[in-house]
mmCIF file with all atom_site columns, C-alpha atoms in Angstrom:
data_model
loop_
_atom_site.group_PDB
_atom_site.id
_atom_site.type_symbol
_atom_site.label_atom_id
_atom_site.label_alt_id
_atom_site.label_comp_id
_atom_site.label_asym_id
_atom_site.label_entity_id
_atom_site.label_seq_id
_atom_site.pdbx_PDB_ins_code
_atom_site.Cartn_x
_atom_site.Cartn_y
_atom_site.Cartn_z
_atom_site.occupancy
_atom_site.B_iso_or_equiv
_atom_site.pdbx_formal_charge
_atom_site.auth_seq_id
_atom_site.auth_comp_id
_atom_site.auth_asym_id
_atom_site.auth_atom_id
_atom_site.pdbx_PDB_model_num
ATOM 1   C CA . GLU G 1 1   ? 108.512 76.976  98.810  1.00 85.00 ? 1   GLU G CA 1
ATOM 2   C CA . ALA G 1 2   ? 109.346 81.100  99.389  1.00 84.00 ? 2   ALA G CA 1
ATOM 3   C CA . GLN G 1 3   ? 106.400 82.112  101.810 1.00 93.00 ? 3   GLN G CA 1
ATOM 4   C CA . VAL G 1 4   ? 105.917 83.489  105.186 1.00 96.00 ? 4   VAL G CA 1
ATOM 5   C CA . THR G 1 5   ? 104.656 80.842  108.060 1.00 97.00 ? 5   THR G CA 1
ATOM 6   C CA . GLN G 1 6   ? 102.197 82.113  111.302 1.00 98.00 ? 6   GLN G CA 1
ATOM 7   C CA . ASN G 1 7   ? 101.252 80.108  114.242 1.00 97.00 ? 7   ASN G CA 1
ATOM 8   C CA . PRO G 1 8   ? 98.760  79.301  115.198 1.00 97.00 ? 8   PRO G CA 1
ATOM 9   C CA . ARG G 1 9   ? 96.508  80.963  112.150 1.00 97.00 ? 9   ARG G CA 1
ATOM 10  C CA . TYR G 1 10  ? 93.801  80.637  114.972 1.00 97.00 ? 10  TYR G CA 1
ATOM 11  C CA . LEU G 1 11  ? 93.800  81.751  118.377 1.00 97.00 ? 11  LEU G CA 1
ATOM 12  C CA . ILE G 1 12  ? 90.511  82.259  121.453 1.00 97.00 ? 12  ILE G CA 1
ATOM 13  C CA . THR G 1 13  ? 92.152  83.886  124.515 1.00 96.00 ? 13  THR G CA 1
ATOM 14  C CA . VAL G 1 14  ? 91.267  85.589  127.120 1.00 96.00 ? 14  VAL G CA 1
ATOM 15  C CA . THR G 1 15  ? 91.829  88.209  128.770 1.00 97.00 ? 15  THR G CA 1
ATOM 16  C CA . GLY G 1 16  ? 95.655  88.467  130.490 1.00 96.00 ? 16  GLY G CA 1
ATOM 17  C CA . LYS G 1 17  ? 97.062  85.733  129.541 1.00 96.00 ? 17  LYS G CA 1
ATOM 18  C CA . LYS G 1 18  ? 100.037 86.461  127.852 1.00 97.00 ? 18  LYS G CA 1
ATOM 19  C CA . LEU G 1 19  ? 100.422 85.224  124.119 1.00 97.00 ? 19  LEU G CA 1
ATOM 20  C CA . THR G 1 20  ? 103.102 84.852  121.248 1.00 98.00 ? 20  THR G CA 1
ATOM 21  C CA . VAL G 1 21  ? 102.608 84.904  117.347 1.00 98.00 ? 21  VAL G CA 1
ATOM 22  C CA . THR G 1 22  ? 105.699 83.523  115.728 1.00 98.00 ? 22  THR G CA 1
ATOM 23  C CA . CYS G 1 23  ? 106.400 85.050  112.430 1.00 98.00 ? 23  CYS G CA 1
ATOM 24  C CA . SER G 1 24  ? 109.011 83.091  110.550 1.00 98.00 ? 24  SER G CA 1
ATOM 25  C CA . GLN G 1 25  ? 109.932 83.794  106.436 1.00 96.00 ? 25  GLN G CA 1
ATOM 26  C CA . ASN G 1 26  ? 113.036 81.406  104.176 1.00 95.00 ? 26  ASN G CA 1
ATOM 27  C CA . MET G 1 27  ? 113.720 83.872  101.702 1.00 92.00 ? 27  MET G CA 1
ATOM 28  C CA . ASN G 1 28  ? 116.283 85.827  104.093 1.00 91.00 ? 28  ASN G CA 1
ATOM 29  C CA . HIS G 1 29  ? 114.611 88.698  104.176 1.00 91.00 ? 29  HIS G CA 1
ATOM 30  C CA . GLU G 1 30  ? 116.376 91.325  106.336 1.00 90.00 ? 30  GLU G CA 1
ATOM 31  C CA . TYR G 1 31  ? 113.083 93.348  106.370 1.00 91.00 ? 31  TYR G CA 1
ATOM 32  C CA . MET G 1 32  ? 110.076 92.212  108.561 1.00 94.00 ? 32  MET G CA 1
ATOM 33  C CA . SER G 1 33  ? 106.647 93.761  109.587 1.00 95.00 ? 33  SER G CA 1
ATOM 34  C CA . TRP G 1 34  ? 103.463 93.261  111.648 1.00 98.00 ? 34  TRP G CA 1
ATOM 35  C CA . TYR G 1 35  ? 99.585  94.256  110.883 1.00 98.00 ? 35  TYR G CA 1
ATOM 36  C CA . ARG G 1 36  ? 96.543  94.511  112.030 1.00 98.00 ? 36  ARG G CA 1
ATOM 37  C CA . GLN G 1 37  ? 93.374  94.350  110.163 1.00 97.00 ? 37  GLN G CA 1
ATOM 38  C CA . ASP G 1 38  ? 89.857  95.484  111.544 1.00 95.00 ? 38  ASP G CA 1
ATOM 39  C CA . PRO G 1 39  ? 87.041  95.757  109.066 1.00 89.00 ? 39  PRO G CA 1
ATOM 40  C CA . GLY G 1 40  ? 86.668  99.175  107.987 1.00 85.00 ? 40  GLY G CA 1
ATOM 41  C CA . LEU G 1 41  ? 90.717  100.244 108.951 1.00 88.00 ? 41  LEU G CA 1
ATOM 42  C CA . GLY G 1 42  ? 92.363  98.223  106.183 1.00 91.00 ? 42  GLY G CA 1
ATOM 43  C CA . LEU G 1 43  ? 95.989  97.105  107.540 1.00 95.00 ? 43  LEU G CA 1
ATOM 44  C CA . ARG G 1 44  ? 97.894  99.417  110.489 1.00 96.00 ? 44  ARG G CA 1
ATOM 45  C CA . GLN G 1 45  ? 101.581 98.863  111.188 1.00 96.00 ? 45  GLN G CA 1
ATOM 46  C CA . ILE G 1 46  ? 101.921 97.732  114.297 1.00 98.00 ? 46  ILE G CA 1
ATOM 47  C CA . TYR G 1 47  ? 106.190 97.148  114.046 1.00 97.00 ? 47  TYR G CA 1
ATOM 48  C CA . TYR G 1 48  ? 108.767 96.719  111.912 1.00 94.00 ? 48  TYR G CA 1
ATOM 49  C CA . SER G 1 49  ? 111.854 95.754  111.933 1.00 93.00 ? 49  SER G CA 1
ATOM 50  C CA . MET G 1 50  ? 115.073 96.858  109.111 1.00 89.00 ? 50  MET G CA 1
ATOM 51  C CA . ASN G 1 51  ? 116.739 93.661  110.366 1.00 89.00 ? 51  ASN G CA 1
ATOM 52  C CA . VAL G 1 52  ? 118.290 91.691  113.230 1.00 92.00 ? 52  VAL G CA 1
ATOM 53  C CA . GLU G 1 53  ? 118.086 93.267  116.535 1.00 93.00 ? 53  GLU G CA 1
ATOM 54  C CA . VAL G 1 54  ? 116.573 96.764  114.643 1.00 91.00 ? 54  VAL G CA 1
ATOM 55  C CA . THR G 1 55  ? 112.913 97.231  115.856 1.00 94.00 ? 55  THR G CA 1
ATOM 56  C CA . ASP G 1 56  ? 110.715 100.020 115.568 1.00 93.00 ? 56  ASP G CA 1
ATOM 57  C CA . LYS G 1 57  ? 106.842 101.353 115.742 1.00 94.00 ? 57  LYS G CA 1
ATOM 58  C CA . GLY G 1 58  ? 104.426 101.597 113.348 1.00 94.00 ? 58  GLY G CA 1
ATOM 59  C CA . ASP G 1 59  ? 101.068 103.230 114.160 1.00 93.00 ? 59  ASP G CA 1
ATOM 60  C CA . VAL G 1 60  ? 100.093 101.348 116.959 1.00 97.00 ? 60  VAL G CA 1
ATOM 61  C CA . PRO G 1 61  ? 102.506 99.832  118.693 1.00 97.00 ? 61  PRO G CA 1
ATOM 62  C CA . GLU G 1 62  ? 100.362 99.661  121.857 1.00 97.00 ? 62  GLU G CA 1
ATOM 63  C CA . GLY G 1 63  ? 99.961  96.264  124.347 1.00 97.00 ? 63  GLY G CA 1
ATOM 64  C CA . TYR G 1 64  ? 102.689 94.833  121.959 1.00 98.00 ? 64  TYR G CA 1
ATOM 65  C CA . LYS G 1 65  ? 106.172 94.303  121.932 1.00 98.00 ? 65  LYS G CA 1
ATOM 66  C CA . VAL G 1 66  ? 108.619 92.207  118.975 1.00 98.00 ? 66  VAL G CA 1
ATOM 67  C CA . SER G 1 67  ? 111.572 90.911  118.901 1.00 96.00 ? 67  SER G CA 1
ATOM 68  C CA . ARG G 1 68  ? 114.324 90.188  116.007 1.00 96.00 ? 68  ARG G CA 1
ATOM 69  C CA . LYS G 1 69  ? 117.163 88.095  117.437 1.00 97.00 ? 69  LYS G CA 1
ATOM 70  C CA . GLU G 1 70  ? 117.456 86.146  114.362 1.00 96.00 ? 70  GLU G CA 1
ATOM 71  C CA . LYS G 1 71  ? 116.709 87.117  110.571 1.00 95.00 ? 71  LYS G CA 1
ATOM 72  C CA . ARG G 1 72  ? 114.332 84.414  109.282 1.00 96.00 ? 72  ARG G CA 1
ATOM 73  C CA . ASN G 1 73  ? 111.741 85.171  112.922 1.00 98.00 ? 73  ASN G CA 1
ATOM 74  C CA . PHE G 1 74  ? 109.914 87.760  113.955 1.00 98.00 ? 74  PHE G CA 1
ATOM 75  C CA . PRO G 1 75  ? 107.455 87.151  116.861 1.00 98.00 ? 75  PRO G CA 1
ATOM 76  C CA . LEU G 1 76  ? 104.515 89.041  118.052 1.00 98.00 ? 76  LEU G CA 1
ATOM 77  C CA . ILE G 1 77  ? 104.149 89.102  121.719 1.00 98.00 ? 77  ILE G CA 1
ATOM 78  C CA . LEU G 1 78  ? 101.027 90.182  123.521 1.00 97.00 ? 78  LEU G CA 1
ATOM 79  C CA . GLU G 1 79  ? 102.133 90.814  127.468 1.00 95.00 ? 79  GLU G CA 1
ATOM 80  C CA . SER G 1 80  ? 98.270  91.360  128.631 1.00 97.00 ? 80  SER G CA 1
ATOM 81  C CA . PRO G 1 81  ? 96.062  91.231  125.510 1.00 97.00 ? 81  PRO G CA 1
ATOM 82  C CA . SER G 1 82  ? 92.988  92.965  126.116 1.00 97.00 ? 82  SER G CA 1
ATOM 83  C CA . PRO G 1 83  ? 89.165  92.217  123.997 1.00 97.00 ? 83  PRO G CA 1
ATOM 84  C CA . ASN G 1 84  ? 90.451  95.118  121.304 1.00 97.00 ? 84  ASN G CA 1
ATOM 85  C CA . GLN G 1 85  ? 93.486  93.114  120.271 1.00 98.00 ? 85  GLN G CA 1
ATOM 86  C CA . THR G 1 86  ? 90.637  90.773  118.855 1.00 98.00 ? 86  THR G CA 1
ATOM 87  C CA . SER G 1 87  ? 91.783  91.021  115.421 1.00 98.00 ? 87  SER G CA 1
ATOM 88  C CA . LEU G 1 88  ? 93.283  89.685  112.154 1.00 98.00 ? 88  LEU G CA 1
ATOM 89  C CA . TYR G 1 89  ? 97.665  89.689  112.249 1.00 98.00 ? 89  TYR G CA 1
ATOM 90  C CA . PHE G 1 90  ? 99.571  89.845  109.480 1.00 98.00 ? 90  PHE G CA 1
ATOM 91  C CA . CYS G 1 91  ? 103.738 89.020  109.204 1.00 97.00 ? 91  CYS G CA 1
ATOM 92  C CA . ALA G 1 92  ? 104.670 90.091  106.016 1.00 96.00 ? 92  ALA G CA 1
ATOM 93  C CA . SER G 1 93  ? 108.755 90.180  104.676 1.00 94.00 ? 93  SER G CA 1
ATOM 94  C CA . SER G 1 94  ? 110.456 92.337  101.824 1.00 90.00 ? 94  SER G CA 1
ATOM 95  C CA . THR G 1 95  ? 113.955 92.041  100.357 1.00 80.00 ? 95  THR G CA 1
ATOM 96  C CA . GLY G 1 96  ? 117.211 94.137  102.049 1.00 59.00 ? 96  GLY G CA 1
ATOM 97  C CA . ASP G 1 97  ? 118.437 95.228  98.698  1.00 56.00 ? 97  ASP G CA 1
ATOM 98  C CA . SER G 1 98  ? 115.480 97.722  98.854  1.00 57.00 ? 98  SER G CA 1
ATOM 99  C CA . ILE G 1 99  ? 113.047 97.380  101.320 1.00 57.00 ? 99  ILE G CA 1
ATOM 100 C CA . TYR G 1 100 ? 110.409 99.100  99.386  1.00 68.00 ? 100 TYR G CA 1
ATOM 101 C CA . ASN G 1 101 ? 109.536 95.967  97.449  1.00 78.00 ? 101 ASN G CA 1
ATOM 102 C CA . GLU G 1 102 ? 106.865 94.485  97.512  1.00 85.00 ? 102 GLU G CA 1
ATOM 103 C CA . GLN G 1 103 ? 106.235 92.709  100.567 1.00 90.00 ? 103 GLN G CA 1
ATOM 104 C CA . PHE G 1 104 ? 105.425 89.149  100.946 1.00 93.00 ? 104 PHE G CA 1
ATOM 105 C CA . PHE G 1 105 ? 102.160 88.467  103.450 1.00 96.00 ? 105 PHE G CA 1
ATOM 106 C CA . GLY G 1 106 ? 101.792 85.609  106.236 1.00 97.00 ? 106 GLY G CA 1
ATOM 107 C CA . PRO G 1 107 ? 98.824  83.696  105.950 1.00 96.00 ? 107 PRO G CA 1
ATOM 108 C CA . GLY G 1 108 ? 97.186  85.435  108.771 1.00 97.00 ? 108 GLY G CA 1
ATOM 109 C CA . THR G 1 109 ? 96.324  84.880  112.152 1.00 98.00 ? 109 THR G CA 1
ATOM 110 C CA . ARG G 1 110 ? 93.151  85.466  113.988 1.00 97.00 ? 110 ARG G CA 1
ATOM 111 C CA . LEU G 1 111 ? 93.248  86.023  116.961 1.00 98.00 ? 111 LEU G CA 1
ATOM 112 C CA . THR G 1 112 ? 89.898  86.272  119.464 1.00 98.00 ? 112 THR G CA 1
ATOM 113 C CA . VAL G 1 113 ? 90.138  88.266  123.098 1.00 97.00 ? 113 VAL G CA 1
ATOM 114 C CA . LEU G 1 114 ? 87.623  87.305  125.261 1.00 96.00 ? 114 LEU G CA 1
ATOM 115 C CA . ALA O 2 1   ? 102.874 112.043 108.335 1.00 75.00 ? 1   ALA O CA 1
ATOM 116 C CA . GLN O 2 2   ? 101.990 109.885 105.223 1.00 88.00 ? 2   GLN O CA 1
ATOM 117 C CA . LYS O 2 3   ? 97.642  109.010 104.519 1.00 94.00 ? 3   LYS O CA 1
ATOM 118 C CA . VAL O 2 4   ? 96.846  107.351 101.832 1.00 97.00 ? 4   VAL O CA 1
ATOM 119 C CA . THR O 2 5   ? 92.787  106.935 101.087 1.00 97.00 ? 5   THR O CA 1
ATOM 120 C CA . GLN O 2 6   ? 90.738  104.931 99.155  1.00 97.00 ? 6   GLN O CA 1
ATOM 121 C CA . ALA O 2 7   ? 87.638  106.976 99.063  1.00 95.00 ? 7   ALA O CA 1
ATOM 122 C CA . GLN O 2 8   ? 85.254  104.110 97.960  1.00 97.00 ? 8   GLN O CA 1
ATOM 123 C CA . THR O 2 9   ? 84.221  101.456 100.550 1.00 96.00 ? 9   THR O CA 1
ATOM 124 C CA . GLU O 2 10  ? 82.647  99.320  97.961  1.00 97.00 ? 10  GLU O CA 1
ATOM 125 C CA . ILE O 2 11  ? 81.828  98.571  94.659  1.00 98.00 ? 11  ILE O CA 1
ATOM 126 C CA . SER O 2 12  ? 79.781  95.957  92.455  1.00 98.00 ? 12  SER O CA 1
ATOM 127 C CA . VAL O 2 13  ? 80.220  95.670  88.805  1.00 98.00 ? 13  VAL O CA 1
ATOM 128 C CA . VAL O 2 14  ? 78.549  93.505  86.415  1.00 98.00 ? 14  VAL O CA 1
ATOM 129 C CA . GLU O 2 15  ? 81.063  90.972  84.620  1.00 97.00 ? 15  GLU O CA 1
ATOM 130 C CA . LYS O 2 16  ? 83.603  92.762  81.420  1.00 97.00 ? 16  LYS O CA 1
ATOM 131 C CA . GLU O 2 17  ? 82.018  96.252  82.933  1.00 97.00 ? 17  GLU O CA 1
ATOM 132 C CA . ASP O 2 18  ? 85.544  98.357  83.505  1.00 97.00 ? 18  ASP O CA 1
ATOM 133 C CA . VAL O 2 19  ? 85.985  99.651  87.123  1.00 98.00 ? 19  VAL O CA 1
ATOM 134 C CA . THR O 2 20  ? 88.467  102.257 88.805  1.00 98.00 ? 20  THR O CA 1
ATOM 135 C CA . LEU O 2 21  ? 89.520  101.857 92.059  1.00 98.00 ? 21  LEU O CA 1
ATOM 136 C CA . ASP O 2 22  ? 90.865  104.915 93.101  1.00 98.00 ? 22  ASP O CA 1
ATOM 137 C CA . CYS O 2 23  ? 94.203  105.739 95.647  1.00 98.00 ? 23  CYS O CA 1
ATOM 138 C CA . VAL O 2 24  ? 94.815  109.599 96.723  1.00 98.00 ? 24  VAL O CA 1
ATOM 139 C CA . TYR O 2 25  ? 97.894  110.051 98.945  1.00 97.00 ? 25  TYR O CA 1
ATOM 140 C CA . GLU O 2 26  ? 99.878  112.232 101.211 1.00 96.00 ? 26  GLU O CA 1
ATOM 141 C CA . THR O 2 27  ? 103.673 112.917 101.531 1.00 92.00 ? 27  THR O CA 1
ATOM 142 C CA . ARG O 2 28  ? 105.494 115.093 102.188 1.00 89.00 ? 28  ARG O CA 1
ATOM 143 C CA . ASP O 2 29  ? 108.532 113.297 100.760 1.00 88.00 ? 29  ASP O CA 1
ATOM 144 C CA . THR O 2 30  ? 110.108 113.296 97.435  1.00 88.00 ? 30  THR O CA 1
ATOM 145 C CA . THR O 2 31  ? 111.385 109.746 97.275  1.00 88.00 ? 31  THR O CA 1
ATOM 146 C CA . TYR O 2 32  ? 108.489 106.893 98.008  1.00 90.00 ? 32  TYR O CA 1
ATOM 147 C CA . TYR O 2 33  ? 106.719 104.001 96.627  1.00 91.00 ? 33  TYR O CA 1
ATOM 148 C CA . LEU O 2 34  ? 103.196 103.143 95.985  1.00 94.00 ? 34  LEU O CA 1
ATOM 149 C CA . PHE O 2 35  ? 102.044 99.296  95.805  1.00 94.00 ? 35  PHE O CA 1
ATOM 150 C CA . TRP O 2 36  ? 98.686  97.597  95.297  1.00 96.00 ? 36  TRP O CA 1
ATOM 151 C CA . TYR O 2 37  ? 97.912  94.459  96.837  1.00 96.00 ? 37  TYR O CA 1
ATOM 152 C CA . LYS O 2 38  ? 94.424  92.225  96.571  1.00 97.00 ? 38  LYS O CA 1
ATOM 153 C CA . GLN O 2 39  ? 93.305  90.134  99.709  1.00 97.00 ? 39  GLN O CA 1
ATOM 154 C CA . PRO O 2 40  ? 90.638  87.779  97.479  1.00 96.00 ? 40  PRO O CA 1
ATOM 155 C CA . PRO O 2 41  ? 87.784  85.757  99.676  1.00 94.00 ? 41  PRO O CA 1
ATOM 156 C CA . SER O 2 42  ? 89.938  83.101  101.033 1.00 94.00 ? 42  SER O CA 1
ATOM 157 C CA . GLY O 2 43  ? 92.265  86.158  103.030 1.00 93.00 ? 43  GLY O CA 1
ATOM 158 C CA . GLU O 2 44  ? 95.558  85.849  101.612 1.00 94.00 ? 44  GLU O CA 1
ATOM 159 C CA . LEU O 2 45  ? 97.201  88.952  100.478 1.00 95.00 ? 45  LEU O CA 1
ATOM 160 C CA . VAL O 2 46  ? 98.674  89.312  96.554  1.00 93.00 ? 46  VAL O CA 1
ATOM 161 C CA . PHE O 2 47  ? 100.838 92.067  95.409  1.00 92.00 ? 47  PHE O CA 1
ATOM 162 C CA . LEU O 2 48  ? 100.166 93.601  92.472  1.00 94.00 ? 48  LEU O CA 1
ATOM 163 C CA . ILE O 2 49  ? 101.822 96.387  91.355  1.00 92.00 ? 49  ILE O CA 1
ATOM 164 C CA . ARG O 2 50  ? 105.173 98.655  92.810  1.00 90.00 ? 50  ARG O CA 1
ATOM 165 C CA . ARG O 2 51  ? 105.600 102.222 91.392  1.00 90.00 ? 51  ARG O CA 1
ATOM 166 C CA . ASN O 2 52  ? 108.172 104.830 92.733  1.00 88.00 ? 52  ASN O CA 1
ATOM 167 C CA . SER O 2 53  ? 107.955 108.595 92.743  1.00 90.00 ? 53  SER O CA 1
ATOM 168 C CA . PHE O 2 54  ? 110.520 109.093 90.147  1.00 88.00 ? 54  PHE O CA 1
ATOM 169 C CA . ASP O 2 55  ? 108.362 106.865 87.527  1.00 85.00 ? 55  ASP O CA 1
ATOM 170 C CA . GLU O 2 56  ? 105.448 107.842 86.191  1.00 84.00 ? 56  GLU O CA 1
ATOM 171 C CA . GLN O 2 57  ? 104.368 105.883 83.457  1.00 84.00 ? 57  GLN O CA 1
ATOM 172 C CA . ASN O 2 58  ? 101.284 104.188 83.549  1.00 86.00 ? 58  ASN O CA 1
ATOM 173 C CA . GLU O 2 59  ? 102.096 100.346 82.937  1.00 86.00 ? 59  GLU O CA 1
ATOM 174 C CA . ILE O 2 60  ? 99.900  97.904  81.576  1.00 88.00 ? 60  ILE O CA 1
ATOM 175 C CA . SER O 2 61  ? 99.473  94.217  82.753  1.00 89.00 ? 61  SER O CA 1
ATOM 176 C CA . GLY O 2 62  ? 96.831  92.128  81.260  1.00 93.00 ? 62  GLY O CA 1
ATOM 177 C CA . ARG O 2 63  ? 93.653  93.587  81.765  1.00 95.00 ? 63  ARG O CA 1
ATOM 178 C CA . TYR O 2 64  ? 95.507  95.790  85.156  1.00 95.00 ? 64  TYR O CA 1
ATOM 179 C CA . SER O 2 65  ? 96.509  99.357  83.997  1.00 94.00 ? 65  SER O CA 1
ATOM 180 C CA . TRP O 2 66  ? 97.990  101.850 86.773  1.00 94.00 ? 66  TRP O CA 1
ATOM 181 C CA . ASN O 2 67  ? 97.337  105.837 86.858  1.00 95.00 ? 67  ASN O CA 1
ATOM 182 C CA . PHE O 2 68  ? 99.994  107.026 88.068  1.00 95.00 ? 68  PHE O CA 1
ATOM 183 C CA . GLN O 2 69  ? 99.595  111.024 89.031  1.00 94.00 ? 69  GLN O CA 1
ATOM 184 C CA . LYS O 2 70  ? 102.045 113.615 90.938  1.00 93.00 ? 70  LYS O CA 1
ATOM 185 C CA . SER O 2 71  ? 100.126 116.463 90.196  1.00 93.00 ? 71  SER O CA 1
ATOM 186 C CA . THR O 2 72  ? 97.242  114.911 91.971  1.00 95.00 ? 72  THR O CA 1
ATOM 187 C CA . SER O 2 73  ? 98.870  112.467 94.599  1.00 96.00 ? 73  SER O CA 1
ATOM 188 C CA . SER O 2 74  ? 96.788  109.558 93.182  1.00 96.00 ? 74  SER O CA 1
ATOM 189 C CA . PHE O 2 75  ? 97.384  106.394 91.528  1.00 96.00 ? 75  PHE O CA 1
ATOM 190 C CA . ASN O 2 76  ? 93.952  104.821 90.390  1.00 97.00 ? 76  ASN O CA 1
ATOM 191 C CA . PHE O 2 77  ? 93.754  101.176 89.751  1.00 97.00 ? 77  PHE O CA 1
ATOM 192 C CA . THR O 2 78  ? 91.756  100.032 86.344  1.00 97.00 ? 78  THR O CA 1
ATOM 193 C CA . ILE O 2 79  ? 90.412  96.523  85.636  1.00 97.00 ? 79  ILE O CA 1
ATOM 194 C CA . THR O 2 80  ? 88.983  96.195  82.739  1.00 97.00 ? 80  THR O CA 1
ATOM 195 C CA . ALA O 2 81  ? 86.709  93.379  81.301  1.00 97.00 ? 81  ALA O CA 1
ATOM 196 C CA . SER O 2 82  ? 86.119  92.381  85.105  1.00 97.00 ? 82  SER O CA 1
ATOM 197 C CA . GLN O 2 83  ? 85.985  89.467  85.900  1.00 97.00 ? 83  GLN O CA 1
ATOM 198 C CA . VAL O 2 84  ? 83.802  87.172  88.581  1.00 97.00 ? 84  VAL O CA 1
ATOM 199 C CA . VAL O 2 85  ? 87.582  86.312  89.992  1.00 96.00 ? 85  VAL O CA 1
ATOM 200 C CA . ASP O 2 86  ? 87.936  89.859  90.345  1.00 97.00 ? 86  ASP O CA 1
ATOM 201 C CA . SER O 2 87  ? 86.225  89.883  93.342  1.00 98.00 ? 87  SER O CA 1
ATOM 202 C CA . ALA O 2 88  ? 88.291  90.887  96.334  1.00 98.00 ? 88  ALA O CA 1
ATOM 203 C CA . VAL O 2 89  ? 89.291  93.598  98.882  1.00 97.00 ? 89  VAL O CA 1
ATOM 204 C CA . TYR O 2 90  ? 92.148  96.104  97.096  1.00 98.00 ? 90  TYR O CA 1
ATOM 205 C CA . PHE O 2 91  ? 94.619  97.703  98.739  1.00 97.00 ? 91  PHE O CA 1
ATOM 206 C CA . CYS O 2 92  ? 96.986  101.049 97.679  1.00 97.00 ? 92  CYS O CA 1
ATOM 207 C CA . ALA O 2 93  ? 99.792  101.304 100.043 1.00 95.00 ? 93  ALA O CA 1
ATOM 208 C CA . LEU O 2 94  ? 102.575 103.830 100.328 1.00 94.00 ? 94  LEU O CA 1
ATOM 209 C CA . SER O 2 95  ? 106.284 103.323 101.825 1.00 90.00 ? 95  SER O CA 1
ATOM 210 C CA . GLU O 2 96  ? 108.762 106.391 102.847 1.00 82.00 ? 96  GLU O CA 1
ATOM 211 C CA . ALA O 2 97  ? 112.129 106.384 101.911 1.00 79.00 ? 97  ALA O CA 1
ATOM 212 C CA . GLY O 2 98  ? 113.268 109.176 104.106 1.00 74.00 ? 98  GLY O CA 1
ATOM 213 C CA . THR O 2 99  ? 112.962 109.741 107.728 1.00 71.00 ? 99  THR O CA 1
ATOM 214 C CA . ASN O 2 100 ? 110.065 107.421 107.847 1.00 72.00 ? 100 ASN O CA 1
ATOM 215 C CA . ALA O 2 101 ? 112.171 104.284 106.322 1.00 79.00 ? 101 ALA O CA 1
ATOM 216 C CA . GLY O 2 102 ? 110.114 101.149 106.300 1.00 84.00 ? 102 GLY O CA 1
ATOM 217 C CA . LYS O 2 103 ? 106.822 102.170 107.673 1.00 88.00 ? 103 LYS O CA 1
ATOM 218 C CA . SER O 2 104 ? 104.108 101.675 104.773 1.00 91.00 ? 104 SER O CA 1
ATOM 219 C CA . THR O 2 105 ? 100.866 103.060 105.363 1.00 94.00 ? 105 THR O CA 1
ATOM 220 C CA . PHE O 2 106 ? 97.456  100.960 103.545 1.00 95.00 ? 106 PHE O CA 1
ATOM 221 C CA . GLY O 2 107 ? 94.349  102.292 103.334 1.00 96.00 ? 107 GLY O CA 1
ATOM 222 C CA . ASP O 2 108 ? 91.047  101.051 103.842 1.00 96.00 ? 108 ASP O CA 1
ATOM 223 C CA . GLY O 2 109 ? 90.905  99.331  101.362 1.00 97.00 ? 109 GLY O CA 1
ATOM 224 C CA . THR O 2 110 ? 87.580  99.009  98.193  1.00 97.00 ? 110 THR O CA 1
ATOM 225 C CA . THR O 2 111 ? 85.845  95.827  97.530  1.00 97.00 ? 111 THR O CA 1
ATOM 226 C CA . LEU O 2 112 ? 85.084  95.230  94.901  1.00 98.00 ? 112 LEU O CA 1
ATOM 227 C CA . THR O 2 113 ? 82.232  92.785  93.683  1.00 98.00 ? 113 THR O CA 1
ATOM 228 C CA . VAL O 2 114 ? 82.355  91.783  90.163  1.00 98.00 ? 114 VAL O CA 1
ATOM 229 C CA . LYS O 2 115 ? 78.505  89.893  89.176  1.00 97.00 ? 115 LYS O CA 1
ATOM 230 C CA . PRO O 2 116 ? 78.156  87.147  86.441  1.00 95.00 ? 116 PRO O CA 1
#
């Protein structure tokens, strides 16, 4: 089944404790992206990647890191999480023949930073 | 900078009513792509439609229709004869093809509630 998976789905952590949210897609998509969703603010793009080893900042990259060592994986790293990073996070991917094709989204990761 | 505005935060209708969700966008690119996504109460994001800036034809898919007007920078979404299952948050999104290729901007979303 073609899908984007994220782990964990739910996470409660404390300020300053490094964490990684994994994202993996099995559709051989070149393009991947991370978003956060907050009430009333829609989805805001954190980072995106056009291909392996190519990443770029979205609109809200502060406090986040990403890497793209393999085509299928695009982990989101929070080196020192803070309470304002409490949010619902979505990973997405899109076909490489046109990055402007629709994005396929993972199920979301609900992160709470205490 | 690209921007998407969904002025309607919440809409409530009674089943079988028609409803239009507004989307206004801003971009300096001549080539861009517009999308609508649905987020039902279960939380997943589901793609509904994509339009490129060179294709202003309106589209109909069952009870759903989309009206793209470059002159007013709008890409509105109409649900005809709404049903309870249409209750969801709907997002309009914009992707540019130029120097910002790869960036996606979403509106804040419109929460649609369809009452039986």
